[in-house]
Coordinates of C-alpha atoms and ligand atoms in Angstrom, one line a residue:
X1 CA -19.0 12.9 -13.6
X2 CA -22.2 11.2 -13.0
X3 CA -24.3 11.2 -10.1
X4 CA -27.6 9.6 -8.9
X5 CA -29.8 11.3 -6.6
X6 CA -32.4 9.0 -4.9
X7 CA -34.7 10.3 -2.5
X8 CA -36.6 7.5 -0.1
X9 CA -40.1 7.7 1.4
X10 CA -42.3 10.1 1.7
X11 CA -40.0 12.6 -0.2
X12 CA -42.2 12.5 -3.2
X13 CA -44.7 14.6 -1.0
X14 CA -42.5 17.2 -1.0
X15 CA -43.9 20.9 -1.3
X16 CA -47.1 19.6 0.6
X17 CA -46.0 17.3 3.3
X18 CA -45.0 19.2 6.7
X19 CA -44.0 22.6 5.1
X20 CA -42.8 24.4 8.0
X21 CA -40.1 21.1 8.3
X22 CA -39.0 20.6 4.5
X23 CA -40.3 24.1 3.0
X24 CA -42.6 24.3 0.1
X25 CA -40.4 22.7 -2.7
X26 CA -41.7 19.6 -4.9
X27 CA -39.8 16.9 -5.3
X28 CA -40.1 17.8 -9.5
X29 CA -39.2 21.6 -8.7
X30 CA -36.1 20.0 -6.7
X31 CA -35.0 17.7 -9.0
X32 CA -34.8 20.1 -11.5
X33 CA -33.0 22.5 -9.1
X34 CA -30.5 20.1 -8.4
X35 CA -30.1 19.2 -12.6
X36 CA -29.3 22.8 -12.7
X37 CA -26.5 22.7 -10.1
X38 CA -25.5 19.6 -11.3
X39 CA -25.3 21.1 -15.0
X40 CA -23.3 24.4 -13.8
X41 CA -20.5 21.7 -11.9
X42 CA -20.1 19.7 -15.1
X43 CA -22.0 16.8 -13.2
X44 CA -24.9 14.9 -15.7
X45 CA -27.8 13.6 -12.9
X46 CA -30.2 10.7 -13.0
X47 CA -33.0 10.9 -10.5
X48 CA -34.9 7.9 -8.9
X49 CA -37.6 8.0 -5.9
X50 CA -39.1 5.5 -4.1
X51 CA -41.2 4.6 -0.8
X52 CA -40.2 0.6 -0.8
X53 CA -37.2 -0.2 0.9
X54 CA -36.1 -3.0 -1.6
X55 CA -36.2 -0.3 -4.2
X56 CA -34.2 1.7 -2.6
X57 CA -31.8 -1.0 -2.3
X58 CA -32.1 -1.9 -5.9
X59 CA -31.7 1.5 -7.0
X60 CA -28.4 1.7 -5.1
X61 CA -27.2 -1.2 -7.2
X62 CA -28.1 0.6 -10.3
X63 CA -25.7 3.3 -9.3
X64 CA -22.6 0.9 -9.0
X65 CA -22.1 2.4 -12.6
X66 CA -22.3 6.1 -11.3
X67 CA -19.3 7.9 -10.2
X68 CA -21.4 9.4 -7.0
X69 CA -24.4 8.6 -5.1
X70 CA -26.8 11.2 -3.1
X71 CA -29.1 9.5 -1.1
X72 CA -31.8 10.8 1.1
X73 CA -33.3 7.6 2.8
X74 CA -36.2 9.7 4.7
X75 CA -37.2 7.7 8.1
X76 CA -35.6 4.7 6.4
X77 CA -32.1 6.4 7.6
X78 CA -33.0 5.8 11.4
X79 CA -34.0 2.2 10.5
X80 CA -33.0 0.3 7.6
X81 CA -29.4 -1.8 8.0
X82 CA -30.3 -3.0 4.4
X83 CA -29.6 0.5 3.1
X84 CA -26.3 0.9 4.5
X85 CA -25.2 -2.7 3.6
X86 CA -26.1 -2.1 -0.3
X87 CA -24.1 1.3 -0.2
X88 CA -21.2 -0.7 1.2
X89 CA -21.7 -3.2 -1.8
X90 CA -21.4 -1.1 -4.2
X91 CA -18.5 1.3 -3.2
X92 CA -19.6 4.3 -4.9
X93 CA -18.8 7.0 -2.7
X94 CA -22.1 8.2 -1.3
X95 CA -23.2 11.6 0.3
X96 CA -26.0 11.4 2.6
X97 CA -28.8 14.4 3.2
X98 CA -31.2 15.4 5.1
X99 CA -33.4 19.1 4.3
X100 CA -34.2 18.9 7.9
X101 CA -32.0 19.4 10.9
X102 CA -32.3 15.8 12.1
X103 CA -30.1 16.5 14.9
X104 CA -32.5 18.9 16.4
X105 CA -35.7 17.1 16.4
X106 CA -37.1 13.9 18.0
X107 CA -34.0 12.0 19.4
X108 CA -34.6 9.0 17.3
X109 CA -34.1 10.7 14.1
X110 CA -30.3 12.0 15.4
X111 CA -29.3 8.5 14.7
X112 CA -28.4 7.3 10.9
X113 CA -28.0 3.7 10.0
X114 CA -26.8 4.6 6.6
X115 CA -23.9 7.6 7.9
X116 CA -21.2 4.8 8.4
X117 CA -21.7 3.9 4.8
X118 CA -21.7 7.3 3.4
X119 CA -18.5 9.5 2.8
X120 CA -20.4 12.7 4.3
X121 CA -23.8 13.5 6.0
X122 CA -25.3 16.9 4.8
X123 CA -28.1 17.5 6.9
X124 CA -30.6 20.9 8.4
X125 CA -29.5 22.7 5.5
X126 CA -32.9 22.9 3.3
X127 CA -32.7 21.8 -0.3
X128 CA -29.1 23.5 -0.7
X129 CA -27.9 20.5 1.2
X130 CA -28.3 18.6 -2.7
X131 CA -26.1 21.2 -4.2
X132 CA -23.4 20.7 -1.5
X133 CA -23.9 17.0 -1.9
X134 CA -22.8 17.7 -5.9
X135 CA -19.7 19.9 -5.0
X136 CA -18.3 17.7 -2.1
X137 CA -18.2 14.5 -4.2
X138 CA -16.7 16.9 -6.9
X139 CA -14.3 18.4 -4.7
X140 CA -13.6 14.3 -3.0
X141 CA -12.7 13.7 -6.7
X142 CA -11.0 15.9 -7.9
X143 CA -7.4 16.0 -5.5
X144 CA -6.5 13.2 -2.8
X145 CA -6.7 13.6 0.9
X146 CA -6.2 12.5 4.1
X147 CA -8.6 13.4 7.1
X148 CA -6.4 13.3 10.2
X149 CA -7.5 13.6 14.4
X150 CA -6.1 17.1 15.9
X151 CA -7.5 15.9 19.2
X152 CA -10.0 13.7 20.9
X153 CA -13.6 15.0 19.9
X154 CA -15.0 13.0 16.7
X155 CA -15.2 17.2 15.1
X156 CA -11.0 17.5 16.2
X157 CA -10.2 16.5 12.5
X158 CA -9.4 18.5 9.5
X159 CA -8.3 17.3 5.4
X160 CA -4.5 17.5 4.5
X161 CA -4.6 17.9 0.4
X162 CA -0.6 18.0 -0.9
X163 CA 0.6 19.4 -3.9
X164 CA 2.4 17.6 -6.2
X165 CA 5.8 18.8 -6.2
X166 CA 7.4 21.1 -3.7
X167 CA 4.8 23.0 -1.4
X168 CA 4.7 26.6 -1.4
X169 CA 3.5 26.9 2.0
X170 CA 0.3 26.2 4.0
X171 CA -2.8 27.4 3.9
X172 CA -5.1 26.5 6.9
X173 CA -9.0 26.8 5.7
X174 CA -11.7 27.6 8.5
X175 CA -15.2 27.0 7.5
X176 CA -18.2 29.6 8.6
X177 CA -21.2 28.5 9.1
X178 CA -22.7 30.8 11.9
X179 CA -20.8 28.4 14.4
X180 CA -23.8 25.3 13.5
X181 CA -23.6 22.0 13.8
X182 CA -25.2 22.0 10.5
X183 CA -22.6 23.2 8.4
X184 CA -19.2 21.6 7.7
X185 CA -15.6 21.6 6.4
X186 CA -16.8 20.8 2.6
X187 CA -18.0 24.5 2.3
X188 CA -14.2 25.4 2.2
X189 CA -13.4 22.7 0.4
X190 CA -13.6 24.1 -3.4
X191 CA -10.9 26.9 -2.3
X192 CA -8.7 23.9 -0.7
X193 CA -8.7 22.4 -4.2
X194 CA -8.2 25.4 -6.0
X195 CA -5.0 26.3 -3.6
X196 CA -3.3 22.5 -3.7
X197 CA -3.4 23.0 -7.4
X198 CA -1.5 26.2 -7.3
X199 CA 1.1 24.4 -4.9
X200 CA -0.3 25.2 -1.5
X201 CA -0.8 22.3 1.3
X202 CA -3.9 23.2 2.6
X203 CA -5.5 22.4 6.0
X204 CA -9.2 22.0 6.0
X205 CA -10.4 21.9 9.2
X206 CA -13.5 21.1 11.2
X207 CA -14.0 22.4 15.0
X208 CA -16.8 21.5 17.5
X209 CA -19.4 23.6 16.8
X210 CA -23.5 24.2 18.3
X211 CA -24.0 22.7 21.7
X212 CA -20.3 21.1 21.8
X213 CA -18.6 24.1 20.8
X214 CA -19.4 27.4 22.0
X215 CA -16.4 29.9 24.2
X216 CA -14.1 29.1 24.1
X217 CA -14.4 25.4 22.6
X218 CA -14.9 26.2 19.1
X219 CA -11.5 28.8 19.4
X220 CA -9.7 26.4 21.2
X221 CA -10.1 23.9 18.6
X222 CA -8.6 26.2 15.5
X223 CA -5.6 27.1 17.9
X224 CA -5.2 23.3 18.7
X225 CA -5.7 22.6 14.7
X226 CA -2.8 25.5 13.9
X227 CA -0.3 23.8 16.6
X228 CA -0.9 20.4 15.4
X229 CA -0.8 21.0 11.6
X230 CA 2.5 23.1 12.0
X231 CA 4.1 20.4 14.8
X232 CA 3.3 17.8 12.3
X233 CA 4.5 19.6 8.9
X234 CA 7.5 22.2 10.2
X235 CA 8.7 24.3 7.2
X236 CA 6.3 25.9 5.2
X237 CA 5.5 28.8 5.8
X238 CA 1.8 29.1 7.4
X239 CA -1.2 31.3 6.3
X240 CA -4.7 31.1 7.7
X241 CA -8.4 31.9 5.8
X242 CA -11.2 31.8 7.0
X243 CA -15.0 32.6 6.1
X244 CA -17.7 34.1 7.5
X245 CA -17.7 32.6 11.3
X246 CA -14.2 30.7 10.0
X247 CA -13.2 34.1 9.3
X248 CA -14.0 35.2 13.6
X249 CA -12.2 32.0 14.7
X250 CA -9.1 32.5 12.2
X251 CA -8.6 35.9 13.0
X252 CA -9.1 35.4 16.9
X253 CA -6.8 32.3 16.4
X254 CA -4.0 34.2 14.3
X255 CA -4.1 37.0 17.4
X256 CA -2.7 34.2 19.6
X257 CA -0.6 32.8 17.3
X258 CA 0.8 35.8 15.7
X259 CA 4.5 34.9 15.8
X260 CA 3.6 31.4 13.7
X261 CA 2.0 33.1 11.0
X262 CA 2.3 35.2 7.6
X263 CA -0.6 36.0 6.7
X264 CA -4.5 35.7 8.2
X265 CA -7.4 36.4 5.8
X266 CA -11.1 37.3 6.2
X267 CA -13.3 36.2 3.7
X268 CA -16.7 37.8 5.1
X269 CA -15.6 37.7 8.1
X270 CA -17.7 38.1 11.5
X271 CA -15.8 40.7 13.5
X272 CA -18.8 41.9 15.9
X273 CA -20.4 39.2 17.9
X274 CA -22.3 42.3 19.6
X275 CA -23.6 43.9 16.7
X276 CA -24.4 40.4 15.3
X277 CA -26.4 39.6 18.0
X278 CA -28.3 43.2 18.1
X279 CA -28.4 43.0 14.1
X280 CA -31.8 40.0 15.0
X281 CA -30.9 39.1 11.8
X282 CA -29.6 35.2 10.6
X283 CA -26.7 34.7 13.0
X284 CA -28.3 37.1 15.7
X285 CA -29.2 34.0 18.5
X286 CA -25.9 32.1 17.3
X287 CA -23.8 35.8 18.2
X288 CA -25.7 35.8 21.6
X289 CA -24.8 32.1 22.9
X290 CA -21.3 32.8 21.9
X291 CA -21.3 35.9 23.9
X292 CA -22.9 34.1 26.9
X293 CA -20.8 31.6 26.8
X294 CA -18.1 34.6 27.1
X295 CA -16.7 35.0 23.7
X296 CA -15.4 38.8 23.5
X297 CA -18.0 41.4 21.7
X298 CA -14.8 42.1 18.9
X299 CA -12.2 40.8 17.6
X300 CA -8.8 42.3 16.8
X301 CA -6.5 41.8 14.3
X302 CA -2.7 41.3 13.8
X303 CA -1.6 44.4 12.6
X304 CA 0.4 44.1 9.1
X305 CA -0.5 40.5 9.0
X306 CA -4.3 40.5 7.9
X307 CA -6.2 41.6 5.0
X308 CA -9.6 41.3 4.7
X309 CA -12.5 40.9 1.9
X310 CA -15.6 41.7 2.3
X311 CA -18.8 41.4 -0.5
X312 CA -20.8 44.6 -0.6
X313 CA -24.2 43.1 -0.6
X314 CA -23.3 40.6 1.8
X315 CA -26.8 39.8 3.0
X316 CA -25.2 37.6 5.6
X317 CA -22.6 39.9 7.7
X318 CA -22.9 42.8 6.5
X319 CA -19.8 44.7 5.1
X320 CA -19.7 47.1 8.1
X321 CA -17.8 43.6 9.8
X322 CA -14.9 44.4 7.7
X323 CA -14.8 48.0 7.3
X324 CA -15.4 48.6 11.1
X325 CA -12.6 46.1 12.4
X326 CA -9.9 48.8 12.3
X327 CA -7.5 51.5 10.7
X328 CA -4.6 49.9 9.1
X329 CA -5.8 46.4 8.1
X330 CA -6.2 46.4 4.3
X331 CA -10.1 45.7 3.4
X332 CA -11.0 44.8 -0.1
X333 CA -14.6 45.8 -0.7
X334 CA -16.3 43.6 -4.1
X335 CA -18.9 45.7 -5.5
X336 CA -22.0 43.7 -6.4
X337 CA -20.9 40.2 -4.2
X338 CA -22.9 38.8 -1.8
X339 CA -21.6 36.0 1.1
X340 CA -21.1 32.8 -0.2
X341 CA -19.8 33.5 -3.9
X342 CA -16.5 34.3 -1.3
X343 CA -16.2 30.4 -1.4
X344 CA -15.7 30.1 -4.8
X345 CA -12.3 30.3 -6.4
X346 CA -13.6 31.6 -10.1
X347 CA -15.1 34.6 -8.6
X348 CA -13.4 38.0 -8.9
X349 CA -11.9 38.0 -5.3
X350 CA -9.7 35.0 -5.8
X351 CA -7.1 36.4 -7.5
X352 CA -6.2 39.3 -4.5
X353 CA -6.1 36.5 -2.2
X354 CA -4.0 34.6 -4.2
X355 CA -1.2 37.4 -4.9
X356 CA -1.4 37.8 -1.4
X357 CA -0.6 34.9 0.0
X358 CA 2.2 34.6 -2.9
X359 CA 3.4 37.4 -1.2
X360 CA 3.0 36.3 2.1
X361 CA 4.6 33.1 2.0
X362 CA 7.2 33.5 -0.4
Ligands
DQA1 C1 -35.5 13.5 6.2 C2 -35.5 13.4 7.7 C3 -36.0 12.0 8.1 O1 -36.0 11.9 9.6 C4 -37.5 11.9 7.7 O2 -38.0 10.7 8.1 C5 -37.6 12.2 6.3 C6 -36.9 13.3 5.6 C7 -35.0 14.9 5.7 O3 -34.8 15.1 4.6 O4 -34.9 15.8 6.6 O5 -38.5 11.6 5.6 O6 -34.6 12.6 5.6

């Protein structure tokens, strides 16, 4: 795969320009971060800046010959129709980012000119929104899909990936992501892949989350997600993962709707919104609206019908989220892991969760 990153204006004043917004990485240190990431995915990338608008455009052309395009427009984004119309042209499927959190600034950057154009807007997530950039158009490539509506809010929608052949079952996938509007579906995406592969349809599904989420929205949306996935696709049988905040709404959601599902797992999953929000770590002030907003301090668990797997050197949520939930529900602790290698079906977790949900839904 080949994939051409092109950063608009002002980006090449990156590691000096507004540090506290973009942090202190060059535009050269990043591009050779995000040759790295491309190099560990099997993706080859080509790199092209520029401040002119009618470069950018031309650039875009160039990459008619590329299989992916990343583009970060800068303040172009909020104002340059020509940028959007070019994409269009040249039908590449395009990923747009943003380092900053251009939701959560001045009001004018919230809007992109480009986003209709683009298969996916990464944005607010630093320079590691590039390397999710690289792994969604991956992921886009590698197996079909079909984004479907759950319910009325634009974030009521979720990816159906099928199997070829006979499904096994379902798996339904719920992202973490600390509850943010900044973080999306496509984190979970790599282990929806990996399961359709092995004969699983899975469910990918986004929620509301930030400001249009909160208690019980973002709950009420998985449990909505569950119903409609299982009214539209009766049969197979029906297991639930989620990660990190995923892993709080999943098992919250598999408590209410215990009697329509195998198996529920945890993959890092937040268990204690209380001692989250104590911790004043990452996650604390995220733990604390939740609660406000009336989510319960715990969570249970469905007793026979959960295992959990936790990283021992999550830096994220710590382990004590699994081993703390309660006696009886199988935890599996990975020495040495940390929180997001969870998301990543060649790691040495997988294959538990796979037997298990052989089991499960067989
Ligand atoms: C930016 C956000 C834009 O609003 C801004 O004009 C930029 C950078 C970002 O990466 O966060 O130049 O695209």
């Amino acid at each position: 795969m080949r994939v051409l990153v092109l950063n608009g204006p002002n980006l090449n004043l990156l590691g000096t320009r507004e540090p506290d917004i973009y942090g202190d990485t060059t535009l050269e240190d990043l591009e050779s971060l995000i040759e790295g990431w491309g190099a560990d995915l099997g993706i080859e990338t080509r790199f092209t800046q520029s401040n002119h608008e009618g470069e950018v455009v031309d650039a875009i052309h160039e990459a008619a010959s590329a299989d992916g395009l990343i583009i970060n427009p800068g303040a172009l984004t909020h104002t340059s129709r020509a940028i959007g119309d070019a994409i269009s042209s040249v039908g590449v499927p395009a990923v747009e980012v943003h380092i900053s959190n251009v939701k959560q600034r001045e009001p004018w950057r919230a809007e992109s000119l480009v986003a209709p154009s683009c298969v996916r807007t990464i944005f607010g997530r630093g320079v590691g929104g590039y390397q999710d950039a690289l792994r969604h158009l991956q992921n886009r490539a590698a197996t079909p899909f079909d984004t479907v509506a759950y319910g009325p809010n634009r974030d009521n929608v979720g990816d159906i990936r099928r199997p070829d052949g006979e499904a096994y079952g379902l798996v339904v996938l719920i992202h973490g992501g600390l509850w943010r509007q900044e973080y999306e579906r496509d984190s979970t995406e790599t282990l929806a892949v990996d399961l359709t592969d092995r004969g699983y349809v899975t469910w990918n599904i986004e929620y509301r989350r930030g400001r249009e989420g909160g208690w019980p929205g973002s709950a009420h949306d998985v449990v909505s997600a569950i119903d409609f996935i299982i009214r539209e696709m009766p049969g197979p049988p029906v297991a639930i993962i989620g990660h990190s905040a995923g892993g709080h709404l999943g098992l919250w959601a598999s408590v209410r709707r215990e009697n329509l599902i195998r198996l529920v797992v945890g993959l890092a999953p937040i268990t204690d919104l209380a001692a989250l929000a104590r911790s004043g770590s990452v996650g604390s002030g995220d733990a604390q609206r939740l609660l406000d907003s009336g989510a319960p301090a715990t969570v249970d668990s469905v007793a026979g019908k959960t295992i959990l797997v936790h990283g021992e050197d999550d830096e994220i949520v710590p382990v004590s989220h699994s081993t703390h939930l309660s006696t009886g529900t199988p935890v599996e602790v990975v020495p040495g892991m940390g929180h997001f290698p969870m998301l990543d079906p060649k790691r040495e977790h997988w294959p538990r969760v796979v037997a298990e949900l052989g089991k499960a839904l067989a």
